[in-house]
Amino acid sequence: SQQGEEDPQALSIQEGENATMNCSYKTSINNLQWYRQNSGRGLVHLILIRSNEREKHSGRLRVTLDTSKKSSSLLITASRAADTASYFCATDGDGNSGYALNFGKGTSLLVTP
Amino acid sequence: EAGVTQFPSHSVIEKGQTVTLRCDPISGHDNLYWYRRVMGKEIKFLLHFVKESKQDESGMPNNRFLAERTGGTYSTLKVQPAELEDSGVYFCASSLALADYNEQFFGPGTRLTVL
C-alpha cells in the first residue's frame, strides 16, 4: 500500500515565512519520520515521532501527528533559503519486518530570499 | 563518526551488463536497508538485513536483483542483467532499530543509469 502522501507537492515561500507540509497515510504505524533531500544529495533525517506522541519540536521544526486522522504535519518556522529542498514523510509498521519505511512522493519547498 | 557510505556515487552501464552497488552502514548498526527511487516515483523499500540475515525482501522487484551482507558488515546489491527500468537512485540506510524507535540513517545514494 502507498503510504505517506505529502501535500502540497510544491510550495514556494519567502525567507522568514513559515512553511507547512502535510502527510497522510493509510495503515497503522509505529513511527512517522520526516526527511529532507537537497538536490542531488542523500536523505537527511529530520525528526521521528512515535505513534503515541502528538507533537514534537526540534529547533525550527515542529511535527504533529494525528493517528485518528492518519495525518502528520511538518512546520518550518522562519524559513531560510537553505531550507530549499524536498521533504518526505516516511512511515513504518507495515510489511513483513515492520521496519521498512514507506515514503510519499515528497513536497518540493522553494524559499526565496 | 562516519555516516552511511555508498559506492559508486554514479554508474552508467548498458542494458544487459552487471552492476554491483556497495553500502557501508554506520558502525554498530545491525540493521541495513536498501531502497530505490525510480524517476518520478516514490522511494521504495527493497529489502532489510539484520546482521547477515535477510529479514524482509518483499520489495525486491525480481530475481535479477541479488543482495548480500556476508559477515554482517557491508552489503552489496547486484543487478544482473540490468534493464532500462532499473535506472534510478539506490539508497542504503542503517539503524539500531530498537523495537519502537526505528530511526534510519541514509547514505547519499548511487545513481544508476542503464542505457
PDB file of C-alpha atoms in Angstrom:
ATOM      1  CA  SER A   1       0.000   0.000   0.000  1.00  0.00           C
ATOM      2  CA  GLN A   2       1.160   3.518  -0.673  1.00  0.00           C
ATOM      3  CA  GLN A   3       1.814   5.475   2.478  1.00  0.00           C
ATOM      4  CA  GLY A   4       2.987   8.929   3.279  1.00  0.00           C
ATOM      5  CA  GLU A   5       1.247  11.103   0.721  1.00  0.00           C
ATOM      6  CA  GLU A   6       2.625  14.602   1.103  1.00  0.00           C
ATOM      7  CA  ASP A   7       0.668  17.748   0.457  1.00  0.00           C
ATOM      8  CA  PRO A   8       1.292  20.146  -1.217  1.00  0.00           C
ATOM      9  CA  GLN A   9       3.518  18.725  -3.937  1.00  0.00           C
ATOM     10  CA  ALA A  10       5.278  22.054  -4.287  1.00  0.00           C
ATOM     11  CA  LEU A  11       5.490  25.094  -2.044  1.00  0.00           C
ATOM     12  CA  SER A  12       7.135  28.448  -2.701  1.00  0.00           C
ATOM     13  CA  ILE A  13       7.602  30.998   0.071  1.00  0.00           C
ATOM     14  CA  GLN A  14       9.846  33.896   1.009  1.00  0.00           C
ATOM     15  CA  GLU A  15      12.538  33.864   3.641  1.00  0.00           C
ATOM     16  CA  GLY A  16      11.172  34.459   7.081  1.00  0.00           C
ATOM     17  CA  GLU A  17       7.788  32.920   6.347  1.00  0.00           C
ATOM     18  CA  ASN A  18       6.613  29.645   7.825  1.00  0.00           C
ATOM     19  CA  ALA A  19       6.232  26.526   5.689  1.00  0.00           C
ATOM     20  CA  THR A  20       3.707  23.821   6.474  1.00  0.00           C
ATOM     21  CA  MET A  21       3.702  20.435   4.805  1.00  0.00           C
ATOM     22  CA  ASN A  22       1.190  17.690   5.410  1.00  0.00           C
ATOM     23  CA  CYS A  23       1.383  13.946   5.149  1.00  0.00           C
ATOM     24  CA  SER A  24      -1.367  11.350   5.141  1.00  0.00           C
ATOM     25  CA  TYR A  25      -1.038   7.614   5.456  1.00  0.00           C
ATOM     26  CA  LYS A  26      -3.318   4.622   5.240  1.00  0.00           C
ATOM     27  CA  THR A  27      -2.419   1.871   7.686  1.00  0.00           C
ATOM     28  CA  SER A  28      -1.389   1.719  11.323  1.00  0.00           C
ATOM     29  CA  ILE A  29       2.131   2.858  12.103  1.00  0.00           C
ATOM     30  CA  ASN A  30       4.801   2.568  14.767  1.00  0.00           C
ATOM     31  CA  ASN A  31       6.670   5.735  13.872  1.00  0.00           C
ATOM     32  CA  LEU A  32       6.491   8.567  11.377  1.00  0.00           C
ATOM     33  CA  GLN A  33       9.646  10.292  10.224  1.00  0.00           C
ATOM     34  CA  TRP A  34      10.409  13.357   8.162  1.00  0.00           C
ATOM     35  CA  TYR A  35      13.403  13.533   5.860  1.00  0.00           C
ATOM     36  CA  ARG A  36      14.930  16.263   3.749  1.00  0.00           C
ATOM     37  CA  GLN A  37      16.723  15.831   0.459  1.00  0.00           C
ATOM     38  CA  ASN A  38      18.717  18.598  -1.104  1.00  0.00           C
ATOM     39  CA  SER A  39      19.107  18.421  -4.865  1.00  0.00           C
ATOM     40  CA  GLY A  40      21.396  15.558  -5.823  1.00  0.00           C
ATOM     41  CA  ARG A  41      22.123  14.643  -2.242  1.00  0.00           C
ATOM     42  CA  GLY A  42      21.070  11.867   0.118  1.00  0.00           C
ATOM     43  CA  LEU A  43      18.232  11.851   2.601  1.00  0.00           C
ATOM     44  CA  VAL A  44      18.790  13.659   5.867  1.00  0.00           C
ATOM     45  CA  HIS A  45      16.793  12.567   8.876  1.00  0.00           C
ATOM     46  CA  LEU A  46      14.953  15.492  10.470  1.00  0.00           C
ATOM     47  CA  ILE A  47      12.681  14.154  13.157  1.00  0.00           C
ATOM     48  CA  LEU A  48      10.900  10.999  14.297  1.00  0.00           C
ATOM     49  CA  ILE A  49       7.575  10.973  16.091  1.00  0.00           C
ATOM     50  CA  ARG A  50       6.208   7.832  17.674  1.00  0.00           C
ATOM     51  CA  SER A  51       2.608   6.720  17.269  1.00  0.00           C
ATOM     52  CA  ASN A  52       1.855   7.555  20.910  1.00  0.00           C
ATOM     53  CA  GLU A  53       3.197  11.109  20.577  1.00  0.00           C
ATOM     54  CA  ARG A  54       1.179  14.068  19.341  1.00  0.00           C
ATOM     55  CA  GLU A  55       3.762  16.804  18.882  1.00  0.00           C
ATOM     56  CA  LYS A  56       7.499  17.119  18.728  1.00  0.00           C
ATOM     57  CA  HIS A  57       9.905  20.022  18.312  1.00  0.00           C
ATOM     58  CA  SER A  58      13.440  20.248  17.048  1.00  0.00           C
ATOM     59  CA  GLY A  59      14.881  23.704  16.546  1.00  0.00           C
ATOM     60  CA  ARG A  60      12.748  25.463  13.939  1.00  0.00           C
ATOM     61  CA  LEU A  61      10.855  22.260  13.183  1.00  0.00           C
ATOM     62  CA  ARG A  62       7.527  21.278  14.678  1.00  0.00           C
ATOM     63  CA  VAL A  63       5.864  17.993  13.838  1.00  0.00           C
ATOM     64  CA  THR A  64       2.363  16.938  14.787  1.00  0.00           C
ATOM     65  CA  LEU A  65       0.763  13.550  14.486  1.00  0.00           C
ATOM     66  CA  ASP A  66      -2.927  12.745  14.497  1.00  0.00           C
ATOM     67  CA  THR A  67      -3.353   8.989  14.401  1.00  0.00           C
ATOM     68  CA  SER A  68      -7.150   9.247  14.329  1.00  0.00           C
ATOM     69  CA  LYS A  69      -6.886  11.124  11.025  1.00  0.00           C
ATOM     70  CA  LYS A  70      -3.780   9.258   9.929  1.00  0.00           C
ATOM     71  CA  SER A  71      -2.009  12.504   9.206  1.00  0.00           C
ATOM     72  CA  SER A  72       1.063  14.480  10.189  1.00  0.00           C
ATOM     73  CA  SER A  73       2.305  17.977   9.558  1.00  0.00           C
ATOM     74  CA  LEU A  74       5.769  19.473   9.424  1.00  0.00           C
ATOM     75  CA  LEU A  75       6.098  23.160  10.213  1.00  0.00           C
ATOM     76  CA  ILE A  76       9.313  25.007   9.472  1.00  0.00           C
ATOM     77  CA  THR A  77       9.327  28.389  11.145  1.00  0.00           C
ATOM     78  CA  ALA A  78      11.268  31.449   9.988  1.00  0.00           C
ATOM     79  CA  SER A  79      12.355  29.723   6.809  1.00  0.00           C
ATOM     80  CA  ARG A  80      15.729  30.325   5.192  1.00  0.00           C
ATOM     81  CA  ALA A  81      16.964  29.941   1.641  1.00  0.00           C
ATOM     82  CA  ALA A  82      18.971  26.939   2.866  1.00  0.00           C
ATOM     83  CA  ASP A  83      15.694  25.160   3.696  1.00  0.00           C
ATOM     84  CA  THR A  84      15.063  24.798  -0.031  1.00  0.00           C
ATOM     85  CA  ALA A  85      14.814  21.038  -0.558  1.00  0.00           C
ATOM     86  CA  SER A  86      12.390  18.169  -0.970  1.00  0.00           C
ATOM     87  CA  TYR A  87      10.724  16.919   2.180  1.00  0.00           C
ATOM     88  CA  PHE A  88       9.444  13.402   2.639  1.00  0.00           C
ATOM     89  CA  CYS A  89       7.462  11.727   5.314  1.00  0.00           C
ATOM     90  CA  ALA A  90       8.002   8.031   5.912  1.00  0.00           C
ATOM     91  CA  THR A  91       6.030   5.586   7.988  1.00  0.00           C
ATOM     92  CA  ASP A  92       6.840   2.153   9.328  1.00  0.00           C
ATOM     93  CA  GLY A  93       4.852  -0.617  10.928  1.00  0.00           C
ATOM     94  CA  ASP A  94       3.600  -2.164   7.707  1.00  0.00           C
ATOM     95  CA  GLY A  95       5.244  -5.041   5.858  1.00  0.00           C
ATOM     96  CA  ASN A  96       6.916  -8.257   6.886  1.00  0.00           C
ATOM     97  CA  SER A  97       9.537  -6.868   9.203  1.00  0.00           C
ATOM     98  CA  GLY A  98       7.699  -3.768  10.317  1.00  0.00           C
ATOM     99  CA  TYR A  99      10.844  -1.707   9.845  1.00  0.00           C
ATOM    100  CA  ALA A 100      10.550  -0.964   6.130  1.00  0.00           C
ATOM    101  CA  LEU A 101       9.846   2.720   5.560  1.00  0.00           C
ATOM    102  CA  ASN A 102       7.067   3.766   3.227  1.00  0.00           C
ATOM    103  CA  PHE A 103       7.698   7.097   1.549  1.00  0.00           C
ATOM    104  CA  GLY A 104       5.477   9.527  -0.269  1.00  0.00           C
ATOM    105  CA  LYS A 105       6.497  11.490  -3.344  1.00  0.00           C
ATOM    106  CA  GLY A 106       7.551  14.459  -1.261  1.00  0.00           C
ATOM    107  CA  THR A 107       6.952  18.189  -1.094  1.00  0.00           C
ATOM    108  CA  SER A 108       9.324  20.408  -3.012  1.00  0.00           C
ATOM    109  CA  LEU A 109       9.965  23.558  -0.973  1.00  0.00           C
ATOM    110  CA  LEU A 110      11.469  26.675  -2.510  1.00  0.00           C
ATOM    111  CA  VAL A 111      12.473  29.511  -0.201  1.00  0.00           C
ATOM    112  CA  THR A 112      13.391  32.711  -2.000  1.00  0.00           C
ATOM    113  CA  PRO A 113      15.496  35.482  -0.422  1.00  0.00           C
TER     114      PRO A 113
ATOM    115  CA  GLU B   1      31.519   9.201  13.411  1.00  0.00           C
ATOM    116  CA  ALA B   2      31.213   8.280   9.734  1.00  0.00           C
ATOM    117  CA  GLY B   3      27.740   8.035   8.270  1.00  0.00           C
ATOM    118  CA  VAL B   4      26.406   5.531   5.786  1.00  0.00           C
ATOM    119  CA  THR B   5      28.576   5.446   2.697  1.00  0.00           C
ATOM    120  CA  GLN B   6      27.772   4.122  -0.748  1.00  0.00           C
ATOM    121  CA  PHE B   7      29.905   3.316  -3.739  1.00  0.00           C
ATOM    122  CA  PRO B   8      29.907   4.256  -6.521  1.00  0.00           C
ATOM    123  CA  SER B   9      28.094   7.575  -6.479  1.00  0.00           C
ATOM    124  CA  HIS B  10      27.215   7.186 -10.146  1.00  0.00           C
ATOM    125  CA  SER B  11      27.191   4.246 -12.523  1.00  0.00           C
ATOM    126  CA  VAL B  12      26.361   4.231 -16.217  1.00  0.00           C
ATOM    127  CA  ILE B  13      26.043   0.827 -17.863  1.00  0.00           C
ATOM    128  CA  GLU B  14      24.458  -0.696 -20.898  1.00  0.00           C
ATOM    129  CA  LYS B  15      21.440  -2.914 -20.881  1.00  0.00           C
ATOM    130  CA  GLY B  16      22.436  -6.497 -20.199  1.00  0.00           C
ATOM    131  CA  GLN B  17      25.515  -5.636 -18.173  1.00  0.00           C
ATOM    132  CA  THR B  18      26.039  -6.310 -14.499  1.00  0.00           C
ATOM    133  CA  VAL B  19      26.467  -3.706 -11.796  1.00  0.00           C
ATOM    134  CA  THR B  20      27.297  -4.112  -8.124  1.00  0.00           C
ATOM    135  CA  LEU B  21      26.493  -1.416  -5.615  1.00  0.00           C
ATOM    136  CA  ARG B  22      28.096  -1.296  -2.217  1.00  0.00           C
ATOM    137  CA  CYS B  23      26.881   0.081   1.100  1.00  0.00           C
ATOM    138  CA  ASP B  24      28.830   0.514   4.313  1.00  0.00           C
ATOM    139  CA  PRO B  25      26.481   1.116   7.245  1.00  0.00           C
ATOM    140  CA  ILE B  26      27.215   3.063  10.387  1.00  0.00           C
ATOM    141  CA  SER B  27      29.466   1.008  12.615  1.00  0.00           C
ATOM    142  CA  GLY B  28      27.457  -0.999  15.111  1.00  0.00           C
ATOM    143  CA  HIS B  29      24.188  -0.853  13.181  1.00  0.00           C
ATOM    144  CA  ASP B  30      22.926  -4.388  12.756  1.00  0.00           C
ATOM    145  CA  ASN B  31      20.072  -3.304  10.520  1.00  0.00           C
ATOM    146  CA  LEU B  32      20.711  -2.404   6.903  1.00  0.00           C
ATOM    147  CA  TYR B  33      18.147  -1.466   4.270  1.00  0.00           C
ATOM    148  CA  TRP B  34      18.107  -0.920   0.539  1.00  0.00           C
ATOM    149  CA  TYR B  35      15.678   1.467  -1.149  1.00  0.00           C
ATOM    150  CA  ARG B  36      15.440   2.875  -4.624  1.00  0.00           C
ATOM    151  CA  ARG B  37      13.799   5.792  -6.338  1.00  0.00           C
ATOM    152  CA  VAL B  38      12.895   5.417  -9.943  1.00  0.00           C
ATOM    153  CA  MET B  39      12.417   8.678 -11.836  1.00  0.00           C
ATOM    154  CA  GLY B  40       9.168  10.370 -10.889  1.00  0.00           C
ATOM    155  CA  LYS B  41       8.168   7.731  -8.386  1.00  0.00           C
ATOM    156  CA  GLU B  42       8.306   7.319  -4.639  1.00  0.00           C
ATOM    157  CA  ILE B  43      11.270   5.968  -2.754  1.00  0.00           C
ATOM    158  CA  LYS B  44      10.542   2.253  -2.482  1.00  0.00           C
ATOM    159  CA  PHE B  45      11.786  -0.294   0.019  1.00  0.00           C
ATOM    160  CA  LEU B  46      13.737  -3.210  -1.423  1.00  0.00           C
ATOM    161  CA  LEU B  47      14.978  -5.274   1.491  1.00  0.00           C
ATOM    162  CA  HIS B  48      16.124  -5.352   5.088  1.00  0.00           C
ATOM    163  CA  PHE B  49      19.051  -7.198   6.654  1.00  0.00           C
ATOM    164  CA  VAL B  50      19.521  -7.934  10.323  1.00  0.00           C
ATOM    165  CA  LYS B  51      23.213  -8.649  10.544  1.00  0.00           C
ATOM    166  CA  GLU B  52      23.825 -11.102   7.709  1.00  0.00           C
ATOM    167  CA  SER B  53      20.249 -12.407   7.509  1.00  0.00           C
ATOM    168  CA  LYS B  54      17.561 -11.170   5.147  1.00  0.00           C
ATOM    169  CA  GLN B  55      14.711 -10.130   7.401  1.00  0.00           C
ATOM    170  CA  ASP B  56      12.399  -8.807   4.712  1.00  0.00           C
ATOM    171  CA  GLU B  57      12.953  -8.906   0.965  1.00  0.00           C
ATOM    172  CA  SER B  58       9.380  -8.226  -0.030  1.00  0.00           C
ATOM    173  CA  GLY B  59      10.373  -5.169  -2.061  1.00  0.00           C
ATOM    174  CA  MET B  60      12.886  -6.837  -4.356  1.00  0.00           C
ATOM    175  CA  PRO B  61      11.463  -6.399  -7.863  1.00  0.00           C
ATOM    176  CA  ASN B  62      12.656  -9.656  -9.443  1.00  0.00           C
ATOM    177  CA  ASN B  63      15.398 -12.269  -9.451  1.00  0.00           C
ATOM    178  CA  ARG B  64      17.774 -10.045 -11.374  1.00  0.00           C
ATOM    179  CA  PHE B  65      18.489  -8.347  -8.062  1.00  0.00           C
ATOM    180  CA  LEU B  66      20.714 -10.057  -5.515  1.00  0.00           C
ATOM    181  CA  ALA B  67      21.640  -8.544  -2.179  1.00  0.00           C
ATOM    182  CA  GLU B  68      24.245  -9.921   0.177  1.00  0.00           C
ATOM    183  CA  ARG B  69      25.679  -8.970   3.514  1.00  0.00           C
ATOM    184  CA  THR B  70      28.363 -11.505   4.273  1.00  0.00           C
ATOM    185  CA  GLY B  71      29.731 -11.127   7.779  1.00  0.00           C
ATOM    186  CA  GLY B  72      27.020  -8.682   8.701  1.00  0.00           C
ATOM    187  CA  THR B  73      29.034  -5.585   7.859  1.00  0.00           C
ATOM    188  CA  TYR B  74      28.875  -4.016   4.405  1.00  0.00           C
ATOM    189  CA  SER B  75      26.294  -5.039   1.851  1.00  0.00           C
ATOM    190  CA  THR B  76      26.248  -5.362  -1.911  1.00  0.00           C
ATOM    191  CA  LEU B  77      23.349  -5.159  -4.323  1.00  0.00           C
ATOM    192  CA  LYS B  78      23.963  -6.742  -7.683  1.00  0.00           C
ATOM    193  CA  VAL B  79      21.784  -6.232 -10.720  1.00  0.00           C
ATOM    194  CA  GLN B  80      22.309  -8.876 -13.398  1.00  0.00           C
ATOM    195  CA  PRO B  81      21.433  -8.381 -16.187  1.00  0.00           C
ATOM    196  CA  ALA B  82      20.469  -4.728 -15.927  1.00  0.00           C
ATOM    197  CA  GLU B  83      17.400  -3.461 -17.737  1.00  0.00           C
ATOM    198  CA  LEU B  84      16.406   0.076 -18.703  1.00  0.00           C
ATOM    199  CA  GLU B  85      13.748   0.245 -15.970  1.00  0.00           C
ATOM    200  CA  ASP B  86      16.404  -0.357 -13.314  1.00  0.00           C
ATOM    201  CA  SER B  87      17.652   3.202 -13.743  1.00  0.00           C
ATOM    202  CA  GLY B  88      17.217   5.293 -10.629  1.00  0.00           C
ATOM    203  CA  VAL B  89      18.836   6.191  -7.345  1.00  0.00           C
ATOM    204  CA  TYR B  90      19.597   3.366  -4.956  1.00  0.00           C
ATOM    205  CA  PHE B  91      19.751   4.324  -1.299  1.00  0.00           C
ATOM    206  CA  CYS B  92      21.120   2.368   1.584  1.00  0.00           C
ATOM    207  CA  ALA B  93      20.195   3.022   5.192  1.00  0.00           C
ATOM    208  CA  SER B  94      21.155   1.596   8.539  1.00  0.00           C
ATOM    209  CA  SER B  95      19.719   1.675  12.028  1.00  0.00           C
ATOM    210  CA  LEU B  96      19.945   0.314  15.506  1.00  0.00           C
ATOM    211  CA  ALA B  97      16.254  -0.473  15.026  1.00  0.00           C
ATOM    212  CA  LEU B  98      15.114  -0.545  18.587  1.00  0.00           C
ATOM    213  CA  ALA B  99      11.669  -2.080  18.603  1.00  0.00           C
ATOM    214  CA  ASP B 100       9.792   1.190  18.909  1.00  0.00           C
ATOM    215  CA  TYR B 101      12.320   3.683  17.587  1.00  0.00           C
ATOM    216  CA  ASN B 102      13.230   2.883  14.011  1.00  0.00           C
ATOM    217  CA  GLU B 103      15.407   5.882  13.089  1.00  0.00           C
ATOM    218  CA  GLN B 104      17.126   5.090   9.820  1.00  0.00           C
ATOM    219  CA  PHE B 105      20.181   6.916   8.551  1.00  0.00           C
ATOM    220  CA  PHE B 106      20.584   7.129   4.806  1.00  0.00           C
ATOM    221  CA  GLY B 107      23.592   7.196   2.561  1.00  0.00           C
ATOM    222  CA  PRO B 108      23.967   9.623  -0.342  1.00  0.00           C
ATOM    223  CA  GLY B 109      22.723   7.079  -2.853  1.00  0.00           C
ATOM    224  CA  THR B 110      24.074   5.566  -6.049  1.00  0.00           C
ATOM    225  CA  ARG B 111      22.630   6.953  -9.249  1.00  0.00           C
ATOM    226  CA  LEU B 112      22.341   4.110 -11.749  1.00  0.00           C
ATOM    227  CA  THR B 113      21.751   4.812 -15.411  1.00  0.00           C
ATOM    228  CA  VAL B 114      21.077   1.908 -17.742  1.00  0.00           C
ATOM    229  CA  LEU B 115      21.381   2.784 -21.427  1.00  0.00           C
TER     230      LEU B 115
END
